[in-house]
Tab-separated table of C-alpha atoms in Angstrom:
chain	number	residue	atom	x	y	z
O	181	MET	CA	-2.519	4.532	9.400
O	182	CYS	CA	0.847	5.112	11.620
O	183	ILE	CA	3.578	7.609	10.387
O	184	THR	CA	5.693	4.230	13.238
O	185	CYS	CA	5.189	1.528	11.810
O	186	GLY	CA	2.374	1.714	9.101
O	187	CYS	CA	-0.219	-0.330	10.613
O	188	GLY	CA	-3.537	0.240	10.157
O	189	ASN	CA	-5.763	3.598	11.191
O	190	THR	CA	-7.952	5.120	13.263
O	191	ASN	CA	-10.817	5.295	11.280
O	192	ASN	CA	-12.076	2.161	12.918
O	193	THR	CA	-11.532	2.948	16.387
O	194	THR	CA	-14.331	2.693	19.106
O	195	LEU	CA	-15.439	2.755	22.693
O	196	SER	CA	-17.283	1.022	25.237
O	197	ASN	CA	-19.184	2.932	27.909
O	198	GLN	CA	-20.234	2.662	30.979
O	199	HIS	CA	-22.876	-0.558	29.482
O	200	GLY	CA	-20.656	-1.919	27.340
O	201	GLN	CA	-22.586	-0.188	24.660
O	202	SER	CA	-20.191	0.378	21.796
O	203	ILE	CA	-19.923	4.210	20.362
O	204	PRO	CA	-17.928	4.336	17.139
O	205	LEU	CA	-15.177	6.584	17.106
O	206	HIS	CA	-14.204	8.355	13.639
O	207	THR	CA	-10.993	10.332	15.105
O	208	HIS	CA	-9.578	10.321	11.491
O	209	THR	CA	-6.357	11.328	13.525
O	210	HIS	CA	-3.408	10.125	10.399
O	211	GLU	CA	-4.565	13.548	8.852
O	212	HIS	CA	-4.104	11.816	5.185
O	213	PRO	CA	-0.736	9.412	4.297
O	214	HIS	CA	-0.661	11.109	1.428
O	215	THR	CA	0.231	13.991	0.191
O	216	HIS	CA	-0.777	15.037	-2.859
O	217	THR	CA	2.867	16.564	-4.539
O	218	HIS	CA	1.367	15.945	-7.599
O	219	GLU	CA	-0.615	18.803	-8.408
O	220	HIS	CA	-2.702	18.155	-11.166
O	221	PRO	CA	-5.677	20.844	-11.835
O	222	HIS	CA	-6.655	18.084	-14.040
O	223	SER	CA	-7.792	13.859	-13.118
O	224	HIS	CA	-5.734	11.590	-14.977
O	225	GLU	CA	-8.479	10.546	-16.569
O	226	HIS	CA	-7.133	11.453	-20.509
O	227	PRO	CA	-9.396	9.246	-23.235
O	228	HIS	CA	-5.820	8.582	-24.883
O	229	GLU	CA	-3.883	6.148	-24.392
O	230	HIS	CA	-1.336	6.604	-22.177
O	231	GLU	CA	1.459	3.593	-22.092
O	232	HIS	CA	3.470	7.318	-24.090
O	233	PRO	CA	2.335	10.983	-22.466
O	234	HIS	CA	0.302	11.725	-25.380
O	235	SER	CA	0.297	9.942	-29.264
O	236	HIS	CA	1.260	11.444	-32.189
O	237	GLU	CA	-0.688	9.062	-34.391
O	238	HIS	CA	-4.258	10.828	-35.150
O	239	PRO	CA	-5.572	9.649	-37.897
O	240	TYR	CA	-6.782	13.528	-38.551
O	241	GLU	CA	-4.412	15.679	-40.060
O	242	HIS	CA	-1.588	17.803	-37.540
O	243	GLU	CA	-3.714	20.561	-38.035
O	244	HIS	CA	-6.005	19.239	-35.094
O	245	PRO	CA	-7.991	21.460	-33.748
O	246	HIS	CA	-7.335	20.449	-30.223
O	247	SER	CA	-4.261	21.698	-28.443
O	248	HIS	CA	-2.527	19.552	-26.359
O	249	GLU	CA	-2.850	22.451	-23.573
O	250	HIS	CA	-2.305	19.739	-20.586
O	251	PRO	CA	-2.028	21.946	-17.423
O	252	HIS	CA	0.540	19.654	-15.855
O	253	GLU	CA	4.084	19.690	-15.993
O	254	HIS	CA	6.225	16.566	-17.106
O	255	GLU	CA	9.320	17.143	-15.112
O	256	HIS	CA	7.292	14.942	-12.146
O	257	PRO	CA	9.522	12.583	-10.275
O	258	HIS	CA	6.844	9.720	-11.482
O	259	THR	CA	8.555	8.732	-15.190
O	260	HIS	CA	5.315	8.996	-17.399
O	261	GLU	CA	4.136	4.708	-17.526
O	262	HIS	CA	1.172	5.944	-15.903
O	263	PRO	CA	-1.474	2.953	-13.798
O	264	HIS	CA	-4.321	4.329	-15.313
O	265	THR	CA	-4.983	4.689	-19.426
O	266	HIS	CA	-6.260	7.650	-20.995
O	267	GLU	CA	-7.662	6.271	-23.799
O	268	HIS	CA	-8.357	8.566	-26.874
O	269	PRO	CA	-12.390	8.258	-28.182
O	270	HIS	CA	-9.986	7.938	-31.201
O	271	THR	CA	-8.293	5.301	-33.082
O	272	HIS	CA	-5.466	4.727	-33.779
O	273	GLU	CA	-6.592	3.213	-37.089
O	274	HIS	CA	-5.636	6.023	-38.894
O	275	PRO	CA	-5.597	5.611	-42.433
O	276	HIS	CA	-2.339	7.526	-43.173
O	277	SER	CA	1.205	5.876	-41.806
O	278	HIS	CA	3.080	7.819	-39.145
O	279	GLU	CA	5.764	7.056	-41.760
O	280	HIS	CA	4.580	11.144	-43.258
O	281	PRO	CA	6.210	12.570	-45.662
O	282	HIS	CA	6.245	15.448	-43.460
O	283	SER	CA	8.041	16.274	-40.985
O	284	HIS	CA	7.131	16.842	-36.896
O	285	GLU	CA	7.201	20.556	-37.239
O	286	HIS	CA	4.239	21.102	-38.283
O	287	PRO	CA	2.153	24.488	-38.020
O	288	HIS	CA	0.059	23.440	-35.224
O	289	PHE	CA	1.827	23.580	-31.919
O	290	HIS	CA	1.496	21.718	-28.993
O	291	GLU	CA	1.208	24.550	-26.251
O	292	HIS	CA	2.238	22.167	-23.651
O	293	PRO	CA	3.573	23.718	-20.560
O	294	HIS	CA	6.174	21.246	-20.843
O	295	SER	CA	8.971	20.636	-22.941
O	296	HIS	CA	9.059	18.854	-25.948
O	297	GLU	CA	12.740	17.891	-25.828
O	298	HIS	CA	12.579	14.012	-25.436
O	299	PRO	CA	15.504	12.199	-26.169
O	300	HIS	CA	14.270	10.474	-29.023
O	301	SER	CA	13.487	11.646	-32.625
O	302	HIS	CA	9.750	12.180	-33.236
O	303	GLU	CA	10.199	9.857	-36.716
O	304	HIS	CA	9.445	6.850	-35.488
O	305	PRO	CA	6.533	5.066	-34.666
O	306	HIS	CA	7.632	5.327	-30.440
O	307	SER	CA	5.260	4.089	-27.915
O	308	HIS	CA	7.083	7.610	-25.631
O	309	GLU	CA	8.215	4.856	-22.552
O	310	HIS	CA	11.716	6.892	-23.773
O	311	PRO	CA	14.342	6.198	-22.616
O	312	HIS	CA	15.139	9.343	-20.423
O	313	PRO	CA	16.920	8.073	-17.144
O	314	PRO	CA	14.463	8.021	-14.029
O	315	LYS	CA	14.341	9.967	-11.240
O	316	ALA	CA	13.935	7.178	-8.742
O	317	SER	CA	16.847	9.519	-6.424
O	318	LYS	CA	14.405	12.274	-6.850
O	319	ALA	CA	11.156	10.952	-5.869
O	320	ALA	CA	12.429	9.281	-3.225
O	321	GLU	CA	13.433	11.627	-1.184
O	322	THR	CA	10.636	13.787	-2.527
O	323	GLU	CA	8.932	10.826	-0.060
O	324	VAL	CA	11.364	10.547	3.023
O	325	LEU	CA	10.149	14.700	2.552
O	326	ASP	CA	6.270	14.665	1.987
O	327	LEU	CA	7.131	11.258	5.510
O	328	HIS	CA	8.375	13.811	7.804
O	329	LEU	CA	6.096	16.974	7.294
O	330	LEU	CA	3.673	13.808	7.323
O	331	GLU	CA	4.923	13.378	10.528
O	332	GLN	CA	4.795	16.195	11.716
O	333	ARG	CA	1.670	16.776	11.243
O	334	VAL	CA	0.513	13.932	12.950
O	335	LEU	CA	1.951	14.376	15.750
O	336	GLU	CA	1.360	18.413	15.895
O	337	LYS	CA	-2.311	17.905	15.141
O	338	ASN	CA	-2.117	15.150	18.870
O	339	ASP	CA	0.247	17.527	20.155
O	340	ARG	CA	-2.552	20.473	20.258
O	341	ILE	CA	-5.341	18.102	21.031
O	342	ALA	CA	-3.118	16.793	24.498
O	343	GLU	CA	-2.858	20.208	25.461
O	344	ARG	CA	-6.824	20.034	25.397
O	345	ASN	CA	-7.039	16.685	27.797
O	346	ARG	CA	-4.448	18.727	29.767
O	347	GLY	CA	-6.633	21.750	30.643
O	348	PHE	CA	-9.658	19.333	30.925
O	349	PHE	CA	-7.872	17.593	33.562
O	350	ALA	CA	-6.299	21.300	35.395
O	351	GLY	CA	-9.880	22.035	35.593
O	352	ARG	CA	-11.153	18.972	37.286
O	353	GLY	CA	-8.693	18.368	39.735
O	354	VAL	CA	-7.800	15.062	37.723
O	355	PHE	CA	-4.715	13.724	37.926
O	356	ALA	CA	-3.396	11.100	34.561
O	357	LEU	CA	-1.562	8.610	34.274
O	358	ASN	CA	-0.076	6.612	30.802
O	359	LEU	CA	0.680	2.932	32.017
O	360	MET	CA	2.856	1.516	28.772
O	361	SER	CA	4.056	-2.052	28.504
O	362	SER	CA	4.282	-5.112	26.708
O	363	PRO	CA	1.458	-6.805	25.963
O	364	GLY	CA	1.522	-9.066	28.939
O	365	ALA	CA	3.273	-7.167	31.556
O	366	GLY	CA	1.131	-6.910	34.285
O	367	LYS	CA	-0.902	-3.675	33.487
O	368	THR	CA	-4.799	-5.088	33.793
O	369	CYS	CA	-3.752	-7.559	36.960
O	370	LEU	CA	-1.465	-4.099	38.576
O	371	LEU	CA	-4.679	-2.056	38.181
O	372	GLU	CA	-6.981	-4.354	39.199
O	373	ARG	CA	-4.862	-4.600	42.495
O	374	THR	CA	-3.951	-0.427	42.904
O	375	LEU	CA	-7.946	-0.069	42.284
O	376	ARG	CA	-9.104	-2.473	45.422
O	377	GLU	CA	-6.117	-1.042	47.881
O	378	ILE	CA	-5.770	2.286	46.445
O	379	GLY	CA	-8.367	4.178	48.942
O	380	ALA	CA	-8.777	6.826	46.418
O	381	PRO	CA	-11.560	7.722	43.719
O	382	CYS	CA	-10.563	6.727	40.073
O	383	ALA	CA	-11.685	5.745	36.921
O	384	VAL	CA	-10.059	4.397	34.032
O	385	ILE	CA	-9.641	4.218	30.169
O	386	GLU	CA	-8.682	0.542	28.348
O	387	GLY	CA	-6.365	0.654	25.407
O	388	ASP	CA	-7.138	-2.592	23.291
O	389	GLN	CA	-7.510	-3.513	19.502
O	390	ALA	CA	-9.750	-5.728	20.337
O	391	THR	CA	-12.469	-6.980	22.891
O	392	SER	CA	-13.706	-5.315	26.576
O	393	LEU	CA	-11.840	-7.614	28.682
O	394	ASP	CA	-10.313	-5.521	30.403
O	395	ALA	CA	-12.103	-3.080	30.774
O	396	GLU	CA	-14.645	-5.392	32.540
O	397	SER	CA	-12.564	-6.782	34.304
O	398	ILE	CA	-11.735	-2.745	35.711
O	399	ARG	CA	-15.529	-2.684	36.414
O	400	ALA	CA	-15.436	-5.975	38.428
O	401	THR	CA	-13.480	-4.240	41.037
O	402	GLY	CA	-15.865	-1.215	41.124
O	403	THR	CA	-14.751	1.760	38.864
O	404	PRO	CA	-15.552	2.237	36.090
O	405	ALA	CA	-13.714	1.927	32.835
O	406	ILE	CA	-14.073	3.208	29.311
O	407	GLN	CA	-13.201	0.880	27.161
O	408	VAL	CA	-10.914	1.429	23.575
O	409	ASN	CA	-10.956	-0.492	20.733
O	410	THR	CA	-8.465	0.826	18.248
O	411	GLY	CA	-8.913	-1.959	16.004
O	412	LYS	CA	-6.071	-1.863	13.600
O	413	GLY	CA	-4.750	1.209	15.698
O	414	CYS	CA	-0.975	-0.183	17.709
O	415	HIS	CA	-1.529	2.828	20.629
O	416	LEU	CA	-4.092	4.921	21.988
O	417	GLU	CA	-4.188	8.782	20.525
O	418	ALA	CA	-5.231	12.125	22.304
O	419	GLU	CA	-8.140	12.734	20.531
O	420	MET	CA	-9.089	9.261	21.556
O	421	ILE	CA	-9.044	9.360	25.092
O	422	TRP	CA	-10.263	12.947	24.834
O	423	ALA	CA	-13.598	11.111	23.534
O	424	ALA	CA	-13.957	8.630	26.445
O	425	LEU	CA	-14.036	11.508	28.901
O	426	PRO	CA	-17.647	12.884	28.761
O	427	GLN	CA	-18.046	8.575	29.153
O	428	LEU	CA	-16.321	8.759	32.790
O	429	PRO	CA	-17.999	10.331	36.102
O	430	LEU	CA	-14.427	12.328	36.875
O	431	GLN	CA	-14.163	14.051	39.718
O	432	ASP	CA	-12.012	15.917	41.888
O	433	LYS	CA	-8.351	14.550	43.259
O	434	THR	CA	-9.288	11.680	40.274
O	435	LEU	CA	-6.760	9.433	39.491
O	436	LEU	CA	-7.253	8.399	35.973
O	437	PHE	CA	-5.155	5.249	35.078
O	438	ILE	CA	-5.075	5.158	30.935
O	439	GLU	CA	-4.028	1.329	29.779
O	440	ASN	CA	-2.178	1.831	26.809
O	441	VAL	CA	-1.958	-0.899	23.985
O	442	GLY	CA	0.578	-3.488	24.423
O	443	ASN	CA	3.242	-1.672	22.779
O	444	LEU	CA	6.874	-0.812	23.557
O	445	VAL	CA	7.300	1.314	20.092
O	446	CYS	CA	4.982	3.689	19.052
O	447	PRO	CA	2.669	4.448	22.319
O	448	SER	CA	5.488	6.552	23.474
O	449	LEU	CA	5.724	8.952	20.360
O	450	PHE	CA	1.824	10.310	21.467
O	451	ASP	CA	1.179	12.512	24.275
O	452	LEU	CA	-2.316	11.740	25.777
O	453	GLY	CA	-1.916	14.486	27.890
O	454	GLU	CA	-1.119	12.786	31.002
O	455	HIS	CA	0.734	13.733	33.662
O	456	LYS	CA	3.465	12.194	34.341
O	457	ARG	CA	4.220	8.160	32.362
O	458	ILE	CA	4.660	4.993	34.332
O	459	VAL	CA	6.680	1.697	32.442
O	460	LEU	CA	5.880	-1.664	33.596
O	461	MET	CA	8.431	-4.079	32.139
O	462	SER	CA	8.355	-7.531	33.360
O	463	VAL	CA	10.956	-9.712	34.372
O	464	THR	CA	9.424	-12.506	32.547
O	465	GLU	CA	10.557	-10.602	29.182
O	466	GLY	CA	14.674	-10.486	29.880
O	467	GLU	CA	16.768	-7.914	31.209
O	468	ASN	CA	17.745	-6.320	27.727
O	469	LYS	CA	14.201	-4.157	27.333
O	470	PRO	CA	15.354	-0.621	28.245
O	471	LEU	CA	18.354	-1.016	25.652
O	472	LYS	CA	16.720	-2.564	22.864
O	473	TYR	CA	13.535	-0.009	23.336
O	474	PRO	CA	14.738	2.877	24.224
O	475	HIS	CA	12.684	5.100	23.405
O	476	ILE	CA	9.376	4.235	25.848
O	477	PHE	CA	11.823	3.554	28.371
O	478	ARG	CA	13.946	7.694	28.209
O	479	SER	CA	9.904	8.650	28.020
O	480	ALA	CA	8.748	7.255	32.039
O	481	ASP	CA	8.910	8.801	34.705
O	482	LEU	CA	8.648	5.726	36.530
O	483	VAL	CA	9.543	2.209	35.532
O	484	LEU	CA	7.712	-1.154	37.642
O	485	LEU	CA	9.764	-3.590	37.416
O	486	THR	CA	6.596	-6.189	37.941
O	487	LYS	CA	5.942	-9.768	38.858
O	488	ILE	CA	9.069	-10.387	40.829
O	489	ASP	CA	7.460	-13.078	43.175
O	490	LEU	CA	8.722	-15.647	39.633
O	491	LEU	CA	12.658	-13.997	40.332
O	492	PRO	CA	12.502	-17.779	42.379
O	493	TYR	CA	11.465	-19.699	38.695
O	494	LEU	CA	13.971	-17.505	36.700
O	495	ASP	CA	17.285	-16.722	35.247
O	496	TYR	CA	17.018	-13.602	35.985
O	497	ASP	CA	19.694	-10.943	36.680
O	498	LEU	CA	17.545	-8.167	38.269
O	499	PRO	CA	20.818	-5.847	38.750
O	500	ARG	CA	21.959	-5.851	34.661
O	501	ALA	CA	18.530	-5.056	34.147
O	502	LEU	CA	18.125	-2.736	36.734
O	503	ASP	CA	21.343	-0.942	35.094
O	504	ALA	CA	19.992	-1.150	31.701
O	505	ILE	CA	17.273	1.317	32.922
O	506	ARG	CA	19.267	3.867	34.346
O	507	THR	CA	21.555	3.696	31.352
O	508	ILE	CA	18.790	4.901	29.570
O	509	GLN	CA	16.656	7.092	31.678
O	510	PRO	CA	18.944	8.056	34.887
O	511	ASP	CA	16.019	10.286	36.622
O	512	ALA	CA	13.259	7.592	36.149
O	513	ALA	CA	12.371	5.750	39.934
O	514	ILE	CA	12.018	2.320	39.637
O	515	LEU	CA	9.429	0.285	41.343
O	516	GLN	CA	9.395	-3.717	42.043
O	517	VAL	CA	6.179	-4.629	42.444
O	518	SER	CA	3.967	-8.344	42.108
O	519	ALA	CA	0.462	-8.329	41.900
O	520	ARG	CA	-0.151	-11.100	42.413
O	521	SER	CA	1.610	-11.421	45.966
O	522	GLY	CA	1.381	-7.672	46.667
O	523	ASP	CA	4.787	-7.518	47.389
O	524	GLY	CA	6.376	-3.659	46.473
O	525	MET	CA	2.549	-2.245	46.024
O	526	ALA	CA	2.699	-0.341	49.127
O	527	ALA	CA	5.894	1.647	47.662
O	528	TRP	CA	4.204	1.993	44.515
O	529	TYR	CA	0.351	3.296	46.709
O	530	ASP	CA	3.184	6.084	48.119
O	531	TRP	CA	4.561	7.178	44.007
O	532	LEU	CA	0.445	7.423	43.750
O	533	ARG	CA	-0.310	9.635	46.641
O	534	GLN	CA	2.965	11.902	46.672
O	535	GLN	CA	2.728	12.736	42.578
O	536	LYS	CA	-1.332	13.588	43.123
O	537	ALA	CA	-0.907	15.564	46.028
């Protein structure tokens, strides 16, 4: 599951090689979204009914041979109303009433590591749904801490693999670029024209939730491309890139374009080992995108304002859009391009050559 938006996990990620053959990727990058804070060494498959921790309504005398030596502590932030049932093989239809003449200070020992000092008396047919106050705030606090710990672990693992990718690129003279945008901003169209005109060895890793349509479009330019399908996932991760690299014929001075899944939120969190980050923003999306999605624009080395051939037909405030970009990321370069008309493409190619040099 994604730590940012909660969508899917990467177990069903696949990639398609140069021949369009699908290869499953069991990356399992999200290291189990649960953390076992309830460190019970026993499984909660007790054979007694547990609408309560345990019932004192045993069919035998209270000098019972078993001791309730539960190795877990009942000072959990969760209540004792477990959704699983602990069904005693003995029935609770005991021959004696629980209003027995002896007190509950019986000679056997409930050797529980937890205290049995419930706020109710044991002299009633209670169900152990006792009225001690819920610890909701403590539980919520623990959950938040667990999520922070999970996020830290997932990102640390991703960063380790990203460093490995960086070492791979450095050893082979590959220059990697991570292209990010919302869906429909023009990433694939930009790449198709770039690959035909740049005059340099290139390769592409395409990221989408489903289909190999973009990889097929890229291959039509004569450029090797690998399709990574993330299933329910909303972004590419470093491990997916690492798995795709052996499928590409990379050589010295290759430009590797990584087209991320269309999303302006989650991709910004995941380092892929790239040298530069490029964020695309089309003029059809409105001027305020950088202000509404600041994290991804703040991470950009270059912002490409795309589809500028449509400006004459739109009520678009170009100075306002440029101001929004500079407000969020004053250090990013900004280029205005149209992959359809070719406007601004020469400046884009010059930027690529300068970065690669």
